[in-house]
């Protein structure tokens, strides 16, 4: 089995590369990643010399490269994306390019090379924003994206589904809630707050701090994708969630408590424009059909995550200082 993983140098993609290598050591993995600001080969150091693993630096929008790589694989597992909502508010061009044009390019290559199996990793944000008493998002919830990021992911989901209906491309899609864990880029709330507090800096809480997110430990997300690519029904979408809704304020207090910091470290700042109020996921379909459910409780996952950030200060200090982007040119660039 040969997997083409896109975006495998990012947060979830790199955790998934390690998940596959640990659980299916005989699988060949090709990791196609452009190494944008969010891609970091430090995430893959322990696997880089493994004969079953190959890293290719490249853009999913590069037609020839993508066609050659897709031709040579059995399944595409597509993580590569611009993923940060705040960046999409400041400048959305890269989101349209990578998330929509890049996904289309991969779909074309999959279609033109004998209809390759294609799994698309997407987000719960495509469903919009819930009120306090609304039922959780599920596979039939109408799409209602509200940020340039989620609109670009919604467009990519529609394209993926259209290739199933029009071209019989054997696709599956997963729409997952907020992940956290090792390798999470410290622009997102959990790693930003952990690393700020370790550095003795305050944490910026947007608006009234009462927006709600549903949290899932990244390894649980990797298990869900594993189930879907091996046992999922072709053409289907699976909603994946942690069953763990927290307001950002509750989340911040949990981080403060685990790090022994006080509430004076919270700084309320101007809200994110168009800030979705609440996400929640009904994951009963994947639970019933594929036997998946989250296995790591939030307090346990947060403790493991904090421990990882404490033990890997170089990793995030290099990111915060910009040093991490030198790794590729020093280790691969000359080849
Ligand atoms: P990330 O930003 O950490 O990583 C994205 C990776 O994609 C990086 O390694 C980057 O270099 C690569 N990339 C970006 N543009 C590329 C291009 N044009 N060609 C090749 N590679 C490119 O993102 P993440 O948080 O790991 O998210 C991975 C996927 O999961 C995304 O599709 C995202 O929408 C989805 N998702 C994320 C979450 C979450 O909580 N982080 C939740 C649900 C779904
Ligand atoms: O729901 C899945 C999505 O989760 C993924 O599709 C995205 O790729 C991922 O980035 C994440 O999006 P969010 O916008 O929910 O994550 P973020 O960590 O940016 O913000 C989480 C919440 O915390 C949100 O309500 C905004 C708030 N926040 C965020 C930051 C960075 C703050 O209050 N302060 C901050 O500094």
Coordinates of C-alpha atoms and ligand atoms in Angstrom, one line a residue:
X1 CA 0.0 0.0 0.0
X2 CA 1.5 3.4 -1.0
X3 CA 0.0 6.5 0.5
X4 CA 0.4 10.0 -0.8
X5 CA -0.1 12.3 2.1
X6 CA -0.3 16.0 1.4
X7 CA 0.5 18.5 4.1
X8 CA 2.4 15.9 6.2
X9 CA 4.8 18.4 7.6
X10 CA 2.0 20.3 9.4
X11 CA 0.3 19.6 12.7
X12 CA -2.2 16.9 12.0
X13 CA -0.5 15.6 8.9
X14 CA 2.8 14.9 10.7
X15 CA 0.9 13.2 13.6
X16 CA -0.8 11.1 10.9
X17 CA 2.5 10.2 9.2
X18 CA 3.8 8.9 12.6
X19 CA 0.5 7.1 13.2
X20 CA 0.7 5.2 9.9
X21 CA 4.4 4.4 10.4
X22 CA 3.7 3.0 13.9
X23 CA 0.6 1.0 13.0
X24 CA 1.4 0.0 9.4
X25 CA 5.2 -0.1 9.2
X26 CA 5.0 -1.9 5.8
X27 CA 3.1 0.9 4.1
X28 CA 5.0 3.3 1.9
X29 CA 4.4 7.0 2.6
X30 CA 5.1 9.9 0.3
X31 CA 4.7 13.2 2.0
X32 CA 4.1 16.1 -0.4
X33 CA 4.4 19.4 1.5
X34 CA 5.3 23.0 0.3
X35 CA 6.8 23.8 3.7
X36 CA 4.9 27.1 4.1
X37 CA 5.3 28.9 7.4
X38 CA 3.2 26.0 9.0
X39 CA 5.3 23.1 7.6
X40 CA 8.1 22.0 9.8
X41 CA 10.4 19.0 9.0
X42 CA 11.5 18.9 12.7
X43 CA 8.1 17.1 13.1
X44 CA 9.4 14.2 11.0
X45 CA 13.0 14.0 12.1
X46 CA 12.6 10.5 13.7
X47 CA 11.2 9.0 10.4
X48 CA 13.3 10.8 7.8
X49 CA 15.7 7.9 7.2
X50 CA 13.0 5.2 7.2
X51 CA 13.1 3.5 3.7
X52 CA 9.3 3.4 3.7
X53 CA 9.1 7.2 4.0
X54 CA 9.9 9.9 1.4
X55 CA 9.5 13.6 1.6
X56 CA 8.9 15.7 -1.5
X57 CA 8.9 19.5 -1.2
X58 CA 6.3 20.8 -3.6
X59 CA 3.0 22.6 -4.2
X60 CA -0.3 20.7 -4.5
X61 CA -1.1 23.3 -7.2
X62 CA 1.9 22.0 -9.4
X63 CA 0.0 19.9 -12.0
X64 CA 2.9 17.9 -13.3
X65 CA 4.4 17.1 -9.9
X66 CA 1.0 16.1 -8.5
X67 CA 0.1 14.0 -11.5
X68 CA 3.4 12.1 -11.3
X69 CA 3.0 11.4 -7.5
X70 CA -0.7 10.5 -7.7
X71 CA 0.0 8.1 -10.6
X72 CA 2.4 6.2 -8.4
X73 CA 0.2 5.9 -5.2
X74 CA -2.8 3.8 -4.2
X75 CA -4.5 6.4 -2.1
X76 CA -4.3 10.2 -1.6
X77 CA -4.9 11.5 2.0
X78 CA -5.3 15.2 1.7
X79 CA -4.3 17.4 4.6
X80 CA -2.5 20.3 2.9
X81 CA -4.3 23.6 3.5
X82 CA -4.0 27.1 4.7
X83 CA -5.6 26.4 8.1
X84 CA -5.6 29.6 10.3
X85 CA -8.9 31.6 10.4
X86 CA -7.1 34.9 11.6
X87 CA -4.7 34.7 8.6
X88 CA -7.7 34.2 6.2
X89 CA -9.2 37.4 7.6
X90 CA -6.0 39.4 6.9
X91 CA -5.3 37.9 3.4
X92 CA -7.3 35.1 1.9
X93 CA -5.5 34.7 -1.5
X94 CA -3.4 31.7 -0.4
X95 CA -6.5 30.1 1.0
X96 CA -8.3 30.2 -2.3
X97 CA -5.1 29.0 -4.1
X98 CA -4.2 26.0 -1.9
X99 CA -7.5 25.0 -0.5
X100 CA -9.6 25.2 -3.7
X101 CA -7.2 25.2 -6.7
X102 CA -4.9 22.7 -4.9
X103 CA -7.7 20.3 -4.1
X104 CA -9.0 20.5 -7.6
X105 CA -5.6 19.7 -9.0
X106 CA -5.3 16.6 -6.8
X107 CA -8.8 15.5 -7.8
X108 CA -8.0 15.9 -11.5
X109 CA -4.8 13.8 -11.0
X110 CA -6.8 11.2 -9.1
X111 CA -9.4 11.0 -11.9
X112 CA -6.8 11.0 -14.7
X113 CA -4.8 8.1 -13.2
X114 CA -7.5 5.4 -13.0
X115 CA -9.8 6.9 -10.3
X116 CA -7.5 6.7 -7.3
X117 CA -9.0 6.4 -3.7
X118 CA -9.1 9.9 -2.2
X119 CA -9.7 10.9 1.4
X120 CA -10.3 14.6 2.1
X121 CA -9.6 16.0 5.5
X122 CA -12.0 18.8 6.3
X123 CA -13.4 20.8 9.1
X124 CA -16.6 21.4 11.1
X125 CA -16.3 25.1 10.3
X126 CA -18.0 24.5 7.0
X127 CA -21.3 24.2 8.9
X128 CA -21.2 27.7 10.3
X129 CA -22.0 28.8 13.8
X130 CA -24.4 27.3 16.4
X131 CA -26.6 29.0 18.9
X132 CA -26.5 27.8 22.6
X133 CA -29.5 25.4 22.1
X134 CA -28.9 24.3 18.5
X135 CA -28.4 20.6 17.9
X136 CA -24.7 19.6 17.1
X137 CA -23.5 19.6 13.5
X138 CA -24.0 16.3 11.7
X139 CA -23.4 15.0 8.2
X140 CA -26.6 16.5 6.8
X141 CA -26.2 19.9 8.4
X142 CA -26.4 22.5 5.6
X143 CA -23.2 24.3 4.8
X144 CA -22.9 27.9 6.0
X145 CA -19.2 28.9 6.1
X146 CA -18.6 32.3 7.5
X147 CA -14.8 33.0 7.2
X148 CA -12.7 33.0 4.1
X149 CA -10.9 29.9 5.6
X150 CA -14.1 27.9 6.1
X151 CA -15.6 29.1 2.7
X152 CA -12.5 27.8 1.0
X153 CA -12.7 24.4 2.8
X154 CA -16.5 24.3 2.0
X155 CA -15.6 24.8 -1.7
X156 CA -13.1 22.0 -1.6
X157 CA -15.6 19.7 0.1
X158 CA -18.1 20.4 -2.7
X159 CA -15.5 19.7 -5.4
X160 CA -14.5 16.4 -3.8
X161 CA -18.2 15.3 -3.6
X162 CA -18.8 16.5 -7.2
X163 CA -15.9 14.2 -8.4
X164 CA -17.7 11.2 -6.7
X165 CA -21.1 12.0 -8.3
X166 CA -19.7 13.0 -11.7
X167 CA -16.7 10.8 -12.2
X168 CA -17.2 8.0 -9.7
X169 CA -14.0 9.0 -7.9
X170 CA -13.8 6.8 -4.8
X171 CA -13.8 9.5 -2.2
X172 CA -14.5 9.9 1.5
X173 CA -14.6 13.2 3.6
X174 CA -14.1 13.8 7.3
X175 CA -15.3 17.0 9.0
X176 CA -13.5 17.3 12.3
X177 CA -13.7 19.7 15.2
X178 CA -10.7 21.5 16.9
X179 CA -7.6 19.3 17.3
X180 CA -4.9 19.8 19.9
X181 CA -1.7 18.0 20.8
X182 CA 2.0 17.9 19.9
X183 CA 3.3 19.8 16.8
X184 CA 0.4 22.3 16.9
X185 CA 1.7 25.6 15.5
X186 CA 1.8 28.2 18.3
X187 CA -0.6 30.6 16.5
X188 CA -3.6 28.5 17.5
X189 CA -5.2 29.1 21.0
X190 CA -3.9 26.1 22.9
X191 CA -0.2 26.1 21.9
X192 CA -0.1 29.9 21.9
X193 CA -1.5 30.1 25.4
X194 CA 0.8 27.3 26.8
X195 CA 3.9 28.7 25.3
X196 CA 3.1 32.3 26.3
X197 CA 2.5 31.2 29.9
X198 CA 5.8 29.2 29.9
X199 CA 7.5 32.4 28.7
X200 CA 5.7 34.5 31.4
X201 CA 3.6 36.3 28.8
X202 CA -0.1 37.1 29.0
X203 CA -2.7 35.2 26.9
X204 CA -5.0 37.2 24.5
X205 CA -8.6 36.1 24.9
X206 CA -10.9 37.3 22.1
X207 CA -14.1 39.2 22.8
X208 CA -16.0 38.0 25.9
X209 CA -14.2 34.6 25.9
X210 CA -17.5 32.7 25.7
X211 CA -17.2 31.3 22.2
X212 CA -17.4 27.5 22.3
X213 CA -15.2 25.0 20.6
X214 CA -15.3 21.1 20.7
X215 CA -11.8 19.7 21.4
X216 CA -10.3 16.4 20.1
X217 CA -6.8 15.0 20.9
X218 CA -5.0 14.8 17.6
X219 CA -4.2 11.1 17.9
X220 CA -7.9 10.4 18.1
X221 CA -8.4 12.2 14.8
X222 CA -5.6 10.1 13.3
X223 CA -7.4 6.9 14.4
X224 CA -10.7 8.2 12.9
X225 CA -9.0 8.8 9.5
X226 CA -7.4 5.4 9.8
X227 CA -10.8 3.8 10.2
X228 CA -12.3 5.8 7.3
X229 CA -9.6 5.0 4.8
X230 CA -9.7 1.3 5.7
X231 CA -13.4 0.7 6.3
X232 CA -15.3 3.9 5.3
X233 CA -18.1 3.7 2.7
X234 CA -17.1 5.3 -0.6
X235 CA -18.9 8.6 -1.2
X236 CA -19.6 9.2 2.5
X237 CA -18.9 12.0 4.9
X238 CA -18.0 11.3 8.5
X239 CA -18.3 14.0 11.2
X240 CA -15.5 13.5 13.8
X241 CA -15.6 15.3 17.2
X242 CA -14.4 15.1 20.8
X243 CA -17.7 15.4 22.7
X244 CA -15.9 18.1 24.7
X245 CA -17.5 21.6 24.3
X246 CA -15.7 24.3 26.3
X247 CA -15.9 28.1 26.2
X248 CA -12.6 29.7 25.5
X249 CA -12.7 31.1 29.1
X250 CA -13.1 27.5 30.5
X251 CA -10.3 26.3 28.3
X252 CA -8.1 29.2 29.4
X253 CA -8.7 28.4 33.1
X254 CA -7.8 24.8 32.5
X255 CA -4.5 25.8 30.9
X256 CA -3.8 28.4 33.7
X257 CA -4.5 25.8 36.4
X258 CA -2.3 23.1 34.8
X259 CA 0.6 25.6 34.4
X260 CA 0.1 27.1 37.9
X261 CA -0.7 30.6 36.6
X262 CA -3.3 33.0 37.8
X263 CA -6.2 34.8 36.0
X264 CA -4.2 38.0 36.0
X265 CA -2.4 36.5 33.0
X266 CA -5.6 36.8 30.9
X267 CA -5.8 39.9 28.6
X268 CA -9.2 40.4 27.0
X269 CA -8.6 41.7 23.4
X270 CA -10.7 42.9 20.4
X271 CA -12.8 40.1 19.0
X272 CA -12.1 38.2 15.8
X273 CA -14.4 39.6 13.0
X274 CA -17.2 37.2 12.2
X275 CA -16.2 35.0 15.1
X276 CA -18.3 31.8 15.0
X277 CA -20.0 31.5 18.4
X278 CA -20.2 27.7 18.9
X279 CA -19.2 24.4 17.3
X280 CA -20.4 21.0 18.4
X281 CA -20.2 17.7 16.6
X282 CA -22.6 14.7 16.6
X283 CA -20.2 11.8 15.8
X284 CA -22.8 9.1 16.1
X285 CA -22.4 8.0 12.4
X286 CA -18.7 7.1 12.7
X287 CA -19.3 5.6 16.1
X288 CA -22.1 3.3 14.9
X289 CA -20.7 2.5 11.4
X290 CA -17.0 2.3 12.1
X291 CA -16.7 1.8 15.8
X292 CA -14.7 5.0 16.4
X293 CA -15.0 7.2 19.5
X294 CA -12.6 9.6 21.2
X295 CA -10.3 7.8 23.7
X296 CA -8.4 10.6 25.3
X297 CA -10.3 12.8 27.8
X298 CA -9.6 16.6 27.6
X299 CA -7.8 16.9 30.9
X300 CA -5.6 13.9 30.1
X301 CA -4.9 15.2 26.5
X302 CA -4.1 18.7 27.8
X303 CA -1.7 17.4 30.4
X304 CA 0.1 15.3 27.6
X305 CA 0.2 18.4 25.4
X306 CA 1.6 20.7 28.1
X307 CA 4.2 18.1 28.9
X308 CA 5.2 17.9 25.2
X309 CA 5.6 21.7 25.0
X310 CA 7.6 21.7 28.2
X311 CA 9.9 18.9 26.8
X312 CA 10.2 20.5 23.4
X313 CA 11.0 24.1 24.1
X314 CA 13.5 24.2 21.2
X315 CA 10.7 23.2 18.8
X316 CA 8.4 26.2 19.6
X317 CA 11.2 28.7 20.4
X318 CA 12.6 28.0 17.0
X319 CA 9.2 28.7 15.5
X320 CA 8.5 31.8 17.5
X321 CA 12.0 33.1 16.4
X322 CA 11.6 31.9 12.8
X323 CA 14.7 29.6 13.0
X324 CA 12.8 26.5 12.1
X325 CA 12.5 27.3 8.4
X326 CA 16.3 26.9 8.0
X327 CA 16.0 23.1 8.6
X328 CA 15.0 22.3 5.0
X329 CA 17.8 24.2 3.3
X330 CA 20.4 22.7 5.7
X331 CA 19.2 19.1 5.4
X332 CA 17.6 18.8 2.0
X333 CA 18.1 21.9 0.0
X334 CA 21.6 20.9 -1.2
X335 CA 20.5 17.5 -2.6
Ligands
LIG1 P1 -1.3 23.1 9.4 O1 -1.5 24.5 9.0 O2 -0.6 22.8 10.7 O3 -0.5 22.3 8.2 C1 -0.8 22.5 6.9 C2 0.3 21.9 6.1 O4 0.0 22.0 4.7 C3 1.7 22.5 6.3 O5 2.7 21.6 6.5 C4 1.9 23.3 5.0 O6 3.3 23.5 4.7 C5 1.2 22.5 4.0 N1 0.8 23.2 2.8 C6 0.2 24.4 2.8 N2 0.0 24.8 1.5 C7 0.5 23.8 0.7 C8 0.5 23.7 -0.7 N3 0.1 24.6 -1.5 N4 1.1 22.5 -1.2 C9 1.6 21.6 -0.3 N5 1.6 21.7 1.0 C10 1.0 22.8 1.5 O7 -2.7 22.5 9.3 P2 -3.4 21.4 10.3 O8 -4.0 22.1 11.5 O9 -2.5 20.3 10.4 O10 -4.7 21.0 9.4 C11 -4.5 19.9 8.4 C12 -5.8 19.7 7.7 O11 -6.9 19.4 8.7 C13 -6.3 21.0 7.0 O12 -6.9 20.6 5.8 C14 -7.4 21.6 7.9 O13 -8.4 22.3 7.2 C15 -7.9 20.3 8.6 N6 -8.5 20.4 9.9 C16 -7.8 21.0 10.9 C17 -8.3 21.0 12.2 C18 -7.5 21.6 13.4 O14 -8.0 21.8 14.5 N7 -6.2 22.0 13.2 C19 -9.5 20.5 12.5 C20 -10.3 19.9 11.4 C21 -9.7 19.9 10.1
LIG2 O1 -13.0 23.6 14.1 C1 -11.9 23.2 13.4 C2 -10.9 24.3 13.1 O2 -10.3 24.6 14.4 C3 -9.9 24.0 12.0 O3 -10.6 23.8 10.8 C4 -8.9 25.1 11.9 O4 -7.9 24.8 10.9 C5 -8.3 25.4 13.3 O5 -7.4 26.5 13.2 C6 -9.3 25.7 14.3 O6 -10.0 26.9 14.1 P1 -10.3 27.9 15.3 O7 -10.5 29.3 14.7 O8 -11.5 27.4 16.1 O9 -9.0 27.8 16.2 P2 -8.1 28.9 16.9 O10 -7.1 28.2 17.8 O11 -7.6 29.9 16.0 O12 -9.2 29.6 17.9 C7 -9.9 28.8 18.8 C8 -10.8 29.7 19.6 O13 -10.0 30.6 20.4 C9 -11.6 30.7 18.7 O14 -12.9 30.9 19.3 C10 -10.8 32.0 18.7 C11 -10.2 32.0 20.1 N1 -8.9 32.6 20.2 C12 -7.9 32.2 19.3 C13 -6.6 32.8 19.4 C14 -5.5 32.4 18.4 C15 -8.6 33.5 21.3 O15 -9.5 33.8 22.1 N2 -7.3 34.0 21.3 C16 -6.3 33.7 20.5 O16 -5.2 34.3 20.6

